[in-house]
XYZ file of N, CA and C in Angstrom:
426
model
N 74.248 97.279 101.569
C 75.158 98.393 101.400
C 76.558 97.837 101.118
N 77.228 98.449 100.190
C 78.556 98.020 99.777
C 79.573 98.306 100.882
N 80.369 97.289 101.280
C 81.395 97.551 102.295
C 82.470 98.494 101.759
N 83.254 99.085 102.672
C 84.342 99.944 102.233
C 85.453 99.081 101.640
N 86.364 99.734 100.931
C 87.412 99.023 100.197
C 88.297 98.193 101.125
N 88.647 98.722 102.289
C 89.504 97.969 103.211
C 88.833 96.663 103.648
N 87.548 96.713 103.923
C 86.810 95.504 104.316
C 86.779 94.509 103.163
N 86.558 95.001 101.962
C 86.542 94.115 100.787
C 87.895 93.427 100.640
N 88.968 94.182 100.761
C 90.313 93.603 100.630
C 90.550 92.561 101.717
N 90.164 92.863 102.951
C 90.323 91.901 104.050
C 89.534 90.621 103.776
N 88.329 90.758 103.252
C 87.522 89.575 102.946
C 88.167 88.739 101.848
N 88.741 89.399 100.848
C 89.422 88.657 99.784
C 90.633 87.902 100.314
N 91.308 88.457 101.311
C 92.504 87.814 101.846
C 92.209 86.470 102.489
N 90.985 86.244 102.938
C 90.652 84.962 103.561
C 90.035 83.970 102.568
N 89.803 84.415 101.336
C 89.230 83.536 100.317
C 90.342 82.975 99.427
N 90.600 81.688 99.533
C 91.658 81.058 98.751
C 91.169 80.519 97.419
N 89.967 80.021 97.394
C 89.423 79.372 96.203
C 88.937 80.421 95.207
N 89.398 80.367 93.946
C 88.933 81.325 92.934
C 87.407 81.355 92.789
N 86.742 80.223 92.952
C 85.276 80.212 92.857
C 84.644 81.011 93.992
N 85.231 80.905 95.183
C 84.733 81.693 96.317
C 84.924 83.184 96.056
N 86.019 83.551 95.405
C 86.281 84.955 95.074
C 85.225 85.468 94.092
N 84.911 84.651 93.070
C 83.883 85.044 92.107
C 82.524 85.185 92.789
N 82.208 84.261 93.686
C 80.928 84.350 94.395
C 80.867 85.632 95.229
N 81.986 85.991 95.855
C 82.021 87.210 96.658
C 81.856 88.451 95.770
N 82.487 88.445 94.606
C 82.333 89.569 93.673
C 80.871 89.717 93.265
N 80.226 88.593 92.993
C 78.804 88.635 92.629
C 77.983 89.203 93.782
N 78.294 88.799 95.016
C 77.591 89.333 96.190
C 77.796 90.836 96.327
N 79.022 91.305 96.040
C 79.277 92.750 96.100
C 78.382 93.497 95.114
N 78.213 92.929 93.923
C 77.327 93.548 92.937
C 75.899 93.649 93.434
N 75.462 92.638 94.162
C 74.093 92.647 94.702
C 73.927 93.675 95.820
N 75.037 94.042 96.474
C 74.972 94.993 97.584
C 74.961 96.450 97.137
N 75.265 96.683 95.859
C 75.275 98.071 95.372
C 73.866 98.633 95.326
N 73.754 99.939 95.586
C 72.438 100.571 95.425
C 71.967 100.425 93.983
N 70.668 100.266 93.817
C 70.113 100.111 92.474
C 70.337 101.394 91.679
N 70.787 101.218 90.459
C 70.956 102.367 89.569
C 69.590 102.638 88.922
N 69.113 103.864 89.014
C 67.814 104.167 88.408
C 67.841 103.910 86.892
N 66.737 103.423 86.371
C 66.666 103.138 84.939
C 66.928 104.377 84.095
N 66.533 105.558 84.592
C 66.753 106.767 83.799
C 68.227 107.184 83.761
N 69.082 106.518 84.550
C 70.526 106.773 84.491
C 71.228 105.817 83.519
N 70.494 104.831 83.039
C 71.074 103.864 82.095
C 70.914 104.403 80.675
N 71.651 105.470 80.427
C 71.618 106.156 79.138
C 72.972 106.018 78.465
N 73.020 106.339 77.196
C 74.257 106.190 76.421
C 75.419 106.981 77.018
N 75.143 108.159 77.586
C 76.217 108.957 78.186
C 76.885 108.247 79.354
N 76.173 107.344 80.008
C 76.722 106.605 81.146
C 77.203 105.205 80.772
N 77.017 104.839 79.532
C 77.412 103.500 79.093
C 78.925 103.439 78.924
N 79.502 102.323 79.355
C 80.940 102.095 79.217
C 81.132 101.228 77.986
N 81.830 101.773 77.011
C 82.085 101.039 75.781
C 83.395 100.282 75.910
N 83.447 99.099 75.338
C 84.629 98.254 75.432
C 84.383 97.055 76.327
N 83.213 96.995 76.928
C 82.843 95.852 77.759
C 81.964 94.923 76.921
N 82.151 93.640 77.101
C 81.329 92.667 76.389
C 79.878 92.734 76.869
N 79.705 92.919 78.171
C 78.376 93.080 78.757
C 77.995 94.549 78.701
N 76.736 94.816 78.959
C 76.325 96.211 79.063
C 76.696 96.720 80.453
N 77.379 97.861 80.477
C 77.827 98.457 81.737
C 77.517 99.940 81.694
N 76.983 100.435 82.806
C 76.733 101.858 82.962
C 77.419 102.317 84.232
N 78.115 103.423 84.155
C 78.709 104.048 85.331
C 78.397 105.531 85.266
N 77.752 106.007 86.312
C 77.422 107.421 86.419
C 78.375 108.038 87.438
N 79.170 108.997 86.980
C 80.102 109.703 87.854
C 79.608 111.135 87.972
N 79.299 111.519 89.189
C 78.872 112.893 89.432
C 79.752 113.476 90.530
N 79.531 114.736 90.813
C 80.341 115.410 91.828
C 79.570 115.501 93.128
N 80.247 115.166 94.204
C 79.699 115.305 95.547
C 80.667 116.183 96.333
N 80.390 116.368 97.590
C 81.253 117.169 98.443
C 81.744 116.290 99.586
N 83.061 116.258 99.796
C 83.649 115.496 100.902
C 84.597 116.415 101.658
N 84.207 116.768 102.852
C 85.021 117.636 103.702
C 85.384 118.944 102.992
N 84.411 119.511 102.296
C 84.620 120.788 101.633
C 85.363 120.723 100.318
N 85.674 119.520 99.860
C 86.357 119.355 98.575
C 85.455 118.594 97.619
N 85.614 118.860 96.311
C 84.840 118.079 95.351
C 85.299 116.617 95.367
N 84.342 115.722 95.304
C 84.639 114.295 95.322
C 83.749 113.587 94.310
N 84.197 112.440 93.879
C 83.426 111.650 92.930
C 82.331 110.884 93.663
N 81.168 110.835 93.046
C 80.054 110.014 93.513
C 79.719 109.073 92.370
N 79.880 107.767 92.597
C 79.670 106.783 91.548
C 78.469 105.910 91.830
N 77.832 105.531 90.753
C 76.772 104.536 90.768
C 76.928 103.753 89.480
N 76.634 102.474 89.504
C 76.803 101.687 88.294
C 75.927 100.462 88.273
N 75.932 99.816 87.109
C 75.134 98.607 86.925
C 75.653 97.853 85.715
N 75.259 96.610 85.591
C 75.579 95.783 84.436
C 74.487 94.740 84.264
N 74.385 94.215 83.068
C 73.430 93.144 82.818
C 74.025 91.772 83.138
N 75.273 91.737 83.606
C 75.953 90.499 83.982
C 76.265 90.553 85.475
N 75.969 89.472 86.189
C 76.190 89.459 87.636
C 77.662 89.632 87.992
N 78.546 88.919 87.312
C 79.971 89.011 87.643
C 80.512 90.405 87.291
N 80.090 90.943 86.154
C 80.563 92.272 85.753
C 80.014 93.330 86.702
N 78.789 93.165 87.162
C 78.242 94.103 88.152
C 79.087 94.064 89.421
N 79.619 92.903 89.758
C 80.530 92.803 90.891
C 81.818 93.567 90.660
N 82.343 93.508 89.427
C 83.534 94.294 89.104
C 83.225 95.784 89.136
N 82.026 96.164 88.718
C 81.597 97.567 88.833
C 81.587 97.958 90.316
N 81.106 97.060 91.175
C 81.080 97.337 92.615
C 82.491 97.572 93.150
N 83.458 96.807 92.660
C 84.849 97.022 93.083
C 85.333 98.409 92.664
N 84.952 98.829 91.459
C 85.363 100.163 90.994
C 84.678 101.251 91.826
N 83.418 101.043 92.167
C 82.702 102.004 93.010
C 83.388 102.093 94.377
N 83.735 100.941 94.953
C 84.401 100.935 96.262
C 85.750 101.654 96.205
N 86.455 101.516 95.088
C 87.765 102.144 94.952
C 87.671 103.647 94.727
N 86.779 104.085 93.845
C 86.776 105.487 93.402
C 85.783 106.395 94.107
N 84.695 105.864 94.631
C 83.659 106.695 95.238
C 84.229 107.458 96.436
N 83.995 108.765 96.470
C 84.442 109.601 97.567
C 85.833 110.184 97.403
N 86.534 109.778 96.362
C 87.876 110.315 96.112
C 87.757 111.668 95.419
N 88.742 112.527 95.657
C 88.802 113.770 94.901
C 89.159 113.414 93.462
N 88.901 114.306 92.521
C 89.293 114.009 91.143
C 90.781 113.670 91.004
N 91.652 114.378 91.725
C 93.087 114.082 91.655
C 93.398 112.684 92.190
N 92.788 112.324 93.312
C 93.005 110.989 93.869
C 92.502 109.911 92.917
N 91.366 110.172 92.286
C 90.798 109.201 91.347
C 91.712 109.014 90.150
N 92.312 110.097 89.688
C 93.209 109.995 88.536
C 94.442 109.145 88.865
N 94.843 109.127 90.121
C 96.011 108.356 90.536
C 95.679 106.896 90.835
N 94.434 106.599 91.171
C 94.034 105.229 91.514
C 93.893 104.393 90.242
N 94.200 103.117 90.361
C 94.122 102.217 89.203
C 93.307 100.983 89.567
N 92.111 100.926 89.040
C 91.220 99.804 89.301
C 91.763 98.483 88.799
N 92.550 98.514 87.742
C 93.128 97.283 87.226
C 94.157 96.740 88.217
N 94.916 97.623 88.843
C 95.847 97.191 89.890
C 95.102 96.578 91.071
N 93.912 97.101 91.373
C 93.106 96.523 92.442
C 92.770 95.072 92.115
N 92.392 94.795 90.879
C 92.082 93.411 90.503
C 93.298 92.508 90.666
N 94.457 93.006 90.295
C 95.684 92.213 90.485
C 95.929 91.966 91.969
N 95.733 93.001 92.770
C 95.933 92.868 94.216
C 94.979 91.839 94.819
N 93.786 91.768 94.257
C 92.795 90.799 94.739
C 92.971 89.435 94.078
N 94.047 89.290 93.322
C 94.419 88.040 92.659
C 93.424 87.627 91.569
N 92.901 88.633 90.854
C 92.061 88.337 89.706
C 92.815 88.451 88.396
N 94.018 89.002 88.419
C 94.774 89.232 87.198
C 94.875 88.024 86.305
N 95.128 86.859 86.890
C 95.307 85.655 86.078
C 94.037 84.821 85.979
N 92.974 85.250 86.642
C 91.756 84.439 86.674
C 90.601 85.010 85.855
N 90.808 86.133 85.192
C 89.715 86.673 84.379
C 90.107 86.615 82.906
N 89.116 86.496 82.075
C 89.363 86.414 80.639
C 89.882 87.749 80.121
N 90.484 87.695 78.955
C 91.002 88.937 78.367
C 89.862 89.901 78.051
N 88.689 89.376 77.690
C 87.544 90.258 77.419
C 87.103 90.985 78.682
N 87.067 90.265 79.803
C 86.685 90.920 81.068
C 87.769 91.891 81.497
N 89.011 91.520 81.274
C 90.130 92.403 81.596
C 90.028 93.703 80.800
N 89.699 93.591 79.518
C 89.508 94.779 78.686
C 88.321 95.604 79.177
N 87.284 94.936 79.643
C 86.121 95.639 80.176
C 86.456 96.433 81.419
N 87.255 95.843 82.312
C 87.668 96.564 83.514
C 88.534 97.755 83.121
N 89.418 97.555 82.160
C 90.266 98.659 81.688
C 89.371 99.786 81.136
N 88.309 99.426 80.412
C 87.391 100.440 79.881
C 86.679 101.186 81.010
N 86.310 100.472 82.074
C 85.683 101.132 83.225
C 86.650 102.130 83.855
N 87.894 101.700 84.072
C 88.898 102.569 84.685
C 89.136 103.798 83.812
N 89.277 103.586 82.506
C 89.494 104.715 81.593
C 88.329 105.694 81.658
N 87.129 105.166 81.707
C 85.936 106.016 81.768
C 85.907 106.842 83.053
N 86.214 106.198 84.176
C 86.202 106.901 85.461
C 87.291 107.970 85.482
N 88.462 107.645 84.947
C 89.546 108.643 84.885
C 89.142 109.833 84.017
N 88.486 109.554 82.899
C 88.032 110.632 82.016
C 87.029 111.528 82.737
N 86.094 110.919 83.461
C 85.105 111.701 84.199
C 85.749 112.471 85.350
N 86.753 111.883 85.996
C 87.469 112.583 87.069
C 88.193 113.809 86.509
N 88.793 113.649 85.338
C 89.485 114.780 84.704
C 88.485 115.881 84.350
N 87.306 115.498 83.887
C 86.255 116.474 83.566
C 85.824 117.233 84.814
N 85.647 116.517 85.928
C 85.254 117.175 87.173
C 86.364 118.058 87.717
N 87.603 117.623 87.565
C 88.731 118.437 88.014
C 88.767 119.747 87.238
N 88.497 119.694 85.939
C 88.523 120.898 85.106
C 87.397 121.873 85.500
N 86.316 121.361 86.062
C 85.213 122.227 86.467
C 85.515 123.010 87.743
N 86.502 122.545 88.494
C 86.784 123.178 89.799
C 88.002 124.017 89.774
């Protein structure tokens, strides 16, 4: 089971070596619930990533308010770990909260800003844009 965002941040704070950080990201990807194969459809595909990435954003209920429910996957272990970070950040947030959150800022906070390639950076930006678009769609439904 994927730890909550605060636990993930605390774990990153004790990891000094960039390789240890990458290994932890890969482990986070392995902890995510399996995305069903029937959810790996074009509508859930994130375009702009070098690897194949799927993120399914649906609506759940949190304390009587609409909230985002995320599930995702990738064909790359490291990218699946970045998907896990986005799930930890956005899952359970209201659409308004999700629109205000920035997954790219999370990567900078975790000290990945200077350690990931520009292609991976663009992929994370595409994930964030996709989640924001889906949050806006859910907000419009309510």
